[in-house]
C-alpha atoms as a PDB file:
ATOM      1  CA  UNK A   1      -7.001 -10.328  14.772  1.00  0.00           C
ATOM      2  CA  UNK A   2      -9.517 -11.060  12.152  1.00  0.00           C
ATOM      3  CA  UNK A   3      -8.726 -11.361   8.993  1.00  0.00           C
ATOM      4  CA  UNK A   4     -11.628 -10.721   6.131  1.00  0.00           C
ATOM      5  CA  UNK A   5     -12.833 -14.229   3.772  1.00  0.00           C
ATOM      6  CA  UNK A   6     -12.770 -13.957   0.140  1.00  0.00           C
ATOM      7  CA  UNK A   7     -15.054 -16.047  -2.258  1.00  0.00           C
ATOM      8  CA  UNK A   8     -13.145 -18.003  -4.437  1.00  0.00           C
ATOM      9  CA  UNK A   9     -13.609 -20.562  -7.406  1.00  0.00           C
ATOM     10  CA  UNK A  10     -11.986 -23.339  -9.131  1.00  0.00           C
ATOM     11  CA  UNK A  11     -10.675 -21.978 -12.669  1.00  0.00           C
ATOM     12  CA  UNK A  12     -10.891 -24.342 -15.348  1.00  0.00           C
ATOM     13  CA  UNK A  13     -10.080 -21.905 -18.423  1.00  0.00           C
ATOM     14  CA  UNK A  14      -6.772 -21.321 -18.751  1.00  0.00           C
ATOM     15  CA  UNK A  15      -4.712 -20.242 -22.208  1.00  0.00           C
ATOM     16  CA  UNK A  16      -4.621 -16.598 -22.758  1.00  0.00           C
ATOM     17  CA  UNK A  17      -7.852 -16.326 -24.610  1.00  0.00           C
ATOM     18  CA  UNK A  18      -9.942 -18.101 -21.691  1.00  0.00           C
ATOM     19  CA  UNK A  19      -8.018 -15.409 -19.241  1.00  0.00           C
ATOM     20  CA  UNK A  20      -8.942 -12.339 -20.968  1.00  0.00           C
ATOM     21  CA  UNK A  21     -12.954 -13.948 -21.713  1.00  0.00           C
ATOM     22  CA  UNK A  22     -12.510 -14.631 -17.563  1.00  0.00           C
ATOM     23  CA  UNK A  23     -11.746 -10.183 -17.292  1.00  0.00           C
ATOM     24  CA  UNK A  24     -13.868 -10.054 -19.444  1.00  0.00           C
ATOM     25  CA  UNK A  25     -16.721 -11.199 -17.347  1.00  0.00           C
ATOM     26  CA  UNK A  26     -15.166  -9.134 -14.326  1.00  0.00           C
ATOM     27  CA  UNK A  27     -13.180 -12.191 -12.195  1.00  0.00           C
ATOM     28  CA  UNK A  28      -9.836 -11.984 -12.100  1.00  0.00           C
ATOM     29  CA  UNK A  29      -7.529 -15.474 -12.418  1.00  0.00           C
ATOM     30  CA  UNK A  30      -5.028 -16.042  -9.379  1.00  0.00           C
ATOM     31  CA  UNK A  31      -3.180 -19.075  -8.457  1.00  0.00           C
ATOM     32  CA  UNK A  32      -3.428 -20.415  -4.735  1.00  0.00           C
ATOM     33  CA  UNK A  33       0.395 -22.402  -3.805  1.00  0.00           C
ATOM     34  CA  UNK A  34       1.658 -23.382  -1.287  1.00  0.00           C
ATOM     35  CA  UNK A  35       0.576 -24.937   2.442  1.00  0.00           C
ATOM     36  CA  UNK A  36       1.411 -28.591   3.927  1.00  0.00           C
ATOM     37  CA  UNK A  37      -0.221 -29.973   1.163  1.00  0.00           C
ATOM     38  CA  UNK A  38       1.240 -28.509  -1.522  1.00  0.00           C
ATOM     39  CA  UNK A  39      -0.803 -26.460  -3.729  1.00  0.00           C
ATOM     40  CA  UNK A  40      -1.020 -25.171  -6.601  1.00  0.00           C
ATOM     41  CA  UNK A  41      -4.525 -24.537  -7.715  1.00  0.00           C
ATOM     42  CA  UNK A  42      -5.908 -22.044 -10.714  1.00  0.00           C
ATOM     43  CA  UNK A  43      -8.465 -20.312  -9.449  1.00  0.00           C
ATOM     44  CA  UNK A  44     -10.653 -17.376  -9.920  1.00  0.00           C
ATOM     45  CA  UNK A  45     -12.041 -14.464  -8.184  1.00  0.00           C
ATOM     46  CA  UNK A  46     -14.855 -11.509  -8.232  1.00  0.00           C
ATOM     47  CA  UNK A  47     -12.919  -8.463  -9.246  1.00  0.00           C
ATOM     48  CA  UNK A  48     -14.995  -6.603  -7.189  1.00  0.00           C
ATOM     49  CA  UNK A  49     -14.997  -8.261  -3.872  1.00  0.00           C
ATOM     50  CA  UNK A  50     -11.234  -8.905  -4.550  1.00  0.00           C
ATOM     51  CA  UNK A  51     -10.677  -5.239  -4.709  1.00  0.00           C
ATOM     52  CA  UNK A  52     -12.641  -4.027  -1.815  1.00  0.00           C
ATOM     53  CA  UNK A  53     -10.934  -6.851   0.133  1.00  0.00           C
ATOM     54  CA  UNK A  54      -7.574  -5.333  -0.607  1.00  0.00           C
ATOM     55  CA  UNK A  55      -8.656  -1.221  -0.287  1.00  0.00           C
ATOM     56  CA  UNK A  56     -10.540  -2.441   2.557  1.00  0.00           C
ATOM     57  CA  UNK A  57      -8.898  -0.476   6.339  1.00  0.00           C
ATOM     58  CA  UNK A  58      -8.206  -3.946   7.902  1.00  0.00           C
ATOM     59  CA  UNK A  59      -6.580  -5.221  10.385  1.00  0.00           C
ATOM     60  CA  UNK A  60      -4.845  -8.015   9.128  1.00  0.00           C
ATOM     61  CA  UNK A  61      -2.483  -8.514   6.024  1.00  0.00           C
ATOM     62  CA  UNK A  62      -4.015 -12.714   5.472  1.00  0.00           C
ATOM     63  CA  UNK A  63      -7.138 -13.060   4.403  1.00  0.00           C
ATOM     64  CA  UNK A  64      -9.574 -16.286   4.799  1.00  0.00           C
ATOM     65  CA  UNK A  65      -9.636 -17.896   1.016  1.00  0.00           C
ATOM     66  CA  UNK A  66     -12.903 -20.489   0.817  1.00  0.00           C
ATOM     67  CA  UNK A  67     -13.032 -22.246  -2.192  1.00  0.00           C
ATOM     68  CA  UNK A  68     -15.899 -23.518  -4.154  1.00  0.00           C
ATOM     69  CA  UNK A  69     -14.893 -27.230  -3.525  1.00  0.00           C
ATOM     70  CA  UNK A  70     -15.564 -26.868   0.703  1.00  0.00           C
ATOM     71  CA  UNK A  71     -11.966 -26.112   1.540  1.00  0.00           C
ATOM     72  CA  UNK A  72     -11.286 -23.027   3.262  1.00  0.00           C
ATOM     73  CA  UNK A  73      -7.668 -21.955   3.081  1.00  0.00           C
ATOM     74  CA  UNK A  74      -5.411 -19.049   5.576  1.00  0.00           C
ATOM     75  CA  UNK A  75      -3.870 -17.290   2.944  1.00  0.00           C
ATOM     76  CA  UNK A  76      -1.276 -14.326   2.443  1.00  0.00           C
ATOM     77  CA  UNK A  77      -1.536 -11.922  -1.118  1.00  0.00           C
ATOM     78  CA  UNK A  78       2.450 -12.578  -2.178  1.00  0.00           C
ATOM     79  CA  UNK A  79       2.078 -11.238  -5.696  1.00  0.00           C
ATOM     80  CA  UNK A  80      -0.905  -8.738  -7.756  1.00  0.00           C
ATOM     81  CA  UNK A  81      -0.382  -7.777 -11.152  1.00  0.00           C
ATOM     82  CA  UNK A  82      -1.847  -4.710 -12.294  1.00  0.00           C
ATOM     83  CA  UNK A  83      -3.150  -2.744 -15.724  1.00  0.00           C
ATOM     84  CA  UNK A  84      -0.939   0.256 -16.177  1.00  0.00           C
ATOM     85  CA  UNK A  85      -3.355   2.559 -17.198  1.00  0.00           C
ATOM     86  CA  UNK A  86      -6.265   1.543 -15.178  1.00  0.00           C
ATOM     87  CA  UNK A  87      -4.582  -0.079 -12.549  1.00  0.00           C
ATOM     88  CA  UNK A  88      -7.664  -3.026 -12.904  1.00  0.00           C
ATOM     89  CA  UNK A  89      -6.486  -6.253 -11.634  1.00  0.00           C
ATOM     90  CA  UNK A  90      -4.708  -8.243 -13.762  1.00  0.00           C
ATOM     91  CA  UNK A  91      -3.522 -11.496 -11.826  1.00  0.00           C
ATOM     92  CA  UNK A  92      -3.261 -12.485  -8.143  1.00  0.00           C
ATOM     93  CA  UNK A  93      -1.301 -15.333  -6.465  1.00  0.00           C
ATOM     94  CA  UNK A  94      -2.021 -16.358  -2.532  1.00  0.00           C
ATOM     95  CA  UNK A  95       0.447 -18.584  -0.410  1.00  0.00           C
ATOM     96  CA  UNK A  96      -1.258 -20.592   1.986  1.00  0.00           C
ATOM     97  CA  UNK A  97       0.128 -20.024   5.748  1.00  0.00           C
ATOM     98  CA  UNK A  98       0.190 -22.047   8.977  1.00  0.00           C
ATOM     99  CA  UNK A  99      -1.195 -20.295  11.905  1.00  0.00           C
ATOM    100  CA  UNK A 100       1.655 -21.300  14.125  1.00  0.00           C
ATOM    101  CA  UNK A 101       4.634 -20.558  11.832  1.00  0.00           C
ATOM    102  CA  UNK A 102       6.033 -17.539  11.220  1.00  0.00           C
ATOM    103  CA  UNK A 103       6.141 -15.985   8.128  1.00  0.00           C
ATOM    104  CA  UNK A 104       8.661 -12.843   6.962  1.00  0.00           C
ATOM    105  CA  UNK A 105       6.614 -10.160   4.657  1.00  0.00           C
ATOM    106  CA  UNK A 106       6.190  -6.763   3.980  1.00  0.00           C
ATOM    107  CA  UNK A 107       3.436  -4.139   5.256  1.00  0.00           C
ATOM    108  CA  UNK A 108       2.665  -1.002   3.689  1.00  0.00           C
ATOM    109  CA  UNK A 109       3.677   2.445   5.892  1.00  0.00           C
ATOM    110  CA  UNK A 110      -0.019   4.681   5.647  1.00  0.00           C
ATOM    111  CA  UNK A 111       0.391   8.172   6.162  1.00  0.00           C
ATOM    112  CA  UNK A 112      -2.480  10.073   7.756  1.00  0.00           C
ATOM    113  CA  UNK A 113      -3.155  13.672   8.576  1.00  0.00           C
ATOM    114  CA  UNK A 114      -2.651  16.580   6.761  1.00  0.00           C
ATOM    115  CA  UNK A 115       0.867  18.888   7.150  1.00  0.00           C
ATOM    116  CA  UNK A 116       1.472  21.742   4.729  1.00  0.00           C
ATOM    117  CA  UNK A 117       5.280  21.811   4.818  1.00  0.00           C
ATOM    118  CA  UNK A 118       7.545  20.120   2.462  1.00  0.00           C
ATOM    119  CA  UNK A 119       7.958  15.940   3.291  1.00  0.00           C
ATOM    120  CA  UNK A 120      10.448  13.355   2.298  1.00  0.00           C
ATOM    121  CA  UNK A 121       9.230   9.797   2.337  1.00  0.00           C
ATOM    122  CA  UNK A 122      11.487   7.037   3.153  1.00  0.00           C
ATOM    123  CA  UNK A 123      10.559   3.895   2.992  1.00  0.00           C
ATOM    124  CA  UNK A 124       6.685   2.456   2.560  1.00  0.00           C
ATOM    125  CA  UNK A 125       6.771  -0.748   3.350  1.00  0.00           C
ATOM    126  CA  UNK A 126       8.325  -2.305   6.291  1.00  0.00           C
ATOM    127  CA  UNK A 127       9.701  -6.199   6.380  1.00  0.00           C
ATOM    128  CA  UNK A 128       9.028  -8.232   9.405  1.00  0.00           C
ATOM    129  CA  UNK A 129       8.770 -11.468  10.596  1.00  0.00           C
ATOM    130  CA  UNK A 130       5.508 -12.504  12.480  1.00  0.00           C
ATOM    131  CA  UNK A 131       2.903 -14.944  13.295  1.00  0.00           C
ATOM    132  CA  UNK A 132      -0.139 -14.470  10.992  1.00  0.00           C
ATOM    133  CA  UNK A 133      -2.210 -14.109  13.988  1.00  0.00           C
ATOM    134  CA  UNK A 134       0.212 -11.142  14.999  1.00  0.00           C
ATOM    135  CA  UNK A 135       1.172  -9.620  11.295  1.00  0.00           C
ATOM    136  CA  UNK A 136      -0.981  -5.922  11.073  1.00  0.00           C
ATOM    137  CA  UNK A 137      -2.310  -4.819   7.898  1.00  0.00           C
ATOM    138  CA  UNK A 138      -0.002  -1.290   8.121  1.00  0.00           C
ATOM    139  CA  UNK A 139       1.901   1.270   9.762  1.00  0.00           C
ATOM    140  CA  UNK A 140      -0.527   4.274  10.319  1.00  0.00           C
ATOM    141  CA  UNK A 141       1.878   7.349  10.921  1.00  0.00           C
ATOM    142  CA  UNK A 142       0.192  10.515  11.572  1.00  0.00           C
ATOM    143  CA  UNK A 143       1.953  13.524  10.094  1.00  0.00           C
ATOM    144  CA  UNK A 144      -0.271  16.196  10.717  1.00  0.00           C
ATOM    145  CA  UNK A 145       1.667  17.183  13.760  1.00  0.00           C
ATOM    146  CA  UNK A 146       5.298  16.868  12.099  1.00  0.00           C
ATOM    147  CA  UNK A 147       7.417  20.200  12.214  1.00  0.00           C
ATOM    148  CA  UNK A 148      10.316  21.193   9.903  1.00  0.00           C
ATOM    149  CA  UNK A 149      13.046  19.043  11.183  1.00  0.00           C
ATOM    150  CA  UNK A 150      11.291  16.284  12.332  1.00  0.00           C
ATOM    151  CA  UNK A 151      12.202  12.942  11.091  1.00  0.00           C
ATOM    152  CA  UNK A 152      10.485   9.685  11.986  1.00  0.00           C
ATOM    153  CA  UNK A 153      12.087   6.165  11.269  1.00  0.00           C
ATOM    154  CA  UNK A 154      11.208   3.024  11.632  1.00  0.00           C
ATOM    155  CA  UNK A 155      12.473   2.743  15.205  1.00  0.00           C
ATOM    156  CA  UNK A 156       9.459   5.480  16.131  1.00  0.00           C
ATOM    157  CA  UNK A 157       6.601   2.858  14.554  1.00  0.00           C
ATOM    158  CA  UNK A 158       4.275   0.835  17.039  1.00  0.00           C
ATOM    159  CA  UNK A 159       5.011  -2.634  16.954  1.00  0.00           C
ATOM    160  CA  UNK A 160       2.826  -4.966  17.994  1.00  0.00           C
ATOM    161  CA  UNK A 161       4.167  -7.989  20.475  1.00  0.00           C
ATOM    162  CA  UNK A 162       4.720 -10.464  18.618  1.00  0.00           C
ATOM    163  CA  UNK A 163       6.786  -9.123  15.886  1.00  0.00           C
ATOM    164  CA  UNK A 164      10.304  -9.177  14.420  1.00  0.00           C
ATOM    165  CA  UNK A 165      11.329  -6.052  12.360  1.00  0.00           C
ATOM    166  CA  UNK A 166      13.577  -7.317   9.431  1.00  0.00           C
ATOM    167  CA  UNK A 167      13.553  -3.273   8.217  1.00  0.00           C
ATOM    168  CA  UNK A 168      16.300  -1.353  10.234  1.00  0.00           C
ATOM    169  CA  UNK A 169      15.713   0.295  13.184  1.00  0.00           C
ATOM    170  CA  UNK A 170      17.033   3.594  11.772  1.00  0.00           C
ATOM    171  CA  UNK A 171      15.690   3.654   8.146  1.00  0.00           C
ATOM    172  CA  UNK A 172      13.468   7.261   7.435  1.00  0.00           C
ATOM    173  CA  UNK A 173       9.651   7.125   7.037  1.00  0.00           C
ATOM    174  CA  UNK A 174       9.456  10.331   5.988  1.00  0.00           C
ATOM    175  CA  UNK A 175      10.927  14.018   6.677  1.00  0.00           C
ATOM    176  CA  UNK A 176      10.042  17.333   7.600  1.00  0.00           C
ATOM    177  CA  UNK A 177      12.517  19.649   5.443  1.00  0.00           C
ATOM    178  CA  UNK A 178      12.506  23.575   4.738  1.00  0.00           C
ATOM    179  CA  UNK A 179      10.800  25.038   1.903  1.00  0.00           C
ATOM    180  CA  UNK A 180      13.773  26.015  -0.608  1.00  0.00           C
ATOM    181  CA  UNK A 181      11.076  28.724  -1.821  1.00  0.00           C
ATOM    182  CA  UNK A 182      12.783  32.221  -1.706  1.00  0.00           C
ATOM    183  CA  UNK A 183      10.723  34.517   0.791  1.00  0.00           C
ATOM    184  CA  UNK A 184       8.926  37.333  -1.849  1.00  0.00           C
ATOM    185  CA  UNK A 185       9.747  40.887  -1.295  1.00  0.00           C
ATOM    186  CA  UNK A 186       6.294  42.519  -1.632  1.00  0.00           C
ATOM    187  CA  UNK A 187       7.616  45.970  -0.539  1.00  0.00           C
ATOM    188  CA  UNK A 188      10.929  45.635  -3.476  1.00  0.00           C
ATOM    189  CA  UNK A 189       7.749  44.488  -6.115  1.00  0.00           C
ATOM    190  CA  UNK A 190       6.205  47.688  -4.692  1.00  0.00           C
ATOM    191  CA  UNK A 191       8.752  49.856  -5.412  1.00  0.00           C
ATOM    192  CA  UNK A 192       9.873  48.335  -8.821  1.00  0.00           C
ATOM    193  CA  UNK A 193       6.244  48.484 -10.632  1.00  0.00           C
ATOM    194  CA  UNK A 194       6.392  52.181  -9.607  1.00  0.00           C
ATOM    195  CA  UNK A 195       9.310  53.042 -10.599  1.00  0.00           C
ATOM    196  CA  UNK A 196       8.271  51.546 -13.860  1.00  0.00           C
ATOM    197  CA  UNK A 197       5.173  53.474 -13.767  1.00  0.00           C
ATOM    198  CA  UNK A 198       7.145  56.720 -13.779  1.00  0.00           C
ATOM    199  CA  UNK A 199       9.271  56.006 -16.601  1.00  0.00           C
ATOM    200  CA  UNK A 200       6.779  55.043 -18.639  1.00  0.00           C
ATOM    201  CA  UNK A 201       4.820  58.987 -17.767  1.00  0.00           C
ATOM    202  CA  UNK A 202       4.911  60.987 -21.520  1.00  0.00           C
ATOM    203  CA  UNK A 203       6.959  64.310 -21.034  1.00  0.00           C
ATOM    204  CA  UNK A 204       5.337  67.103 -20.762  1.00  0.00           C
END
């Protein structure tokens, strides 16, 4: 799988005031940790570049993090903080992982297509374990062809080779439920309306 590259700089600014000034400059503070070297580095990234990378329809949940000291790390986003109202990126943690070691993580379910029937959603993230090269960025679920009474479970997802599911295969992802809206009796409404008009007519 191809992985996106994110540029980052080692962060010197620390403390609430310094971090706030970074955000005003369009930068996101973060930390990269783990790996064989036991890294625990404060970093800063472009908010625009990071937002684009996190929302891009990539084929991997992992990123190549390139630091300004020349080092490159295979990383997995572990904790992302957003502002409550504007949903601006506030902070991000990256975990360094080894390419030949299995990691346990969650990936999102991405619903595609349209369906006018009422839908009931279940799991929005799937937990799995695999080596980084096998972890997908997410699972696409097409809801356009679903009919009332149909349910998609975790077992119905297309699981790539080399991926071990942690989530239960029986867990529901999405289901089409019958509408609870009562049908409108147009003929009855017309009769009631006609009766009302007759009652309002003045007597001769």
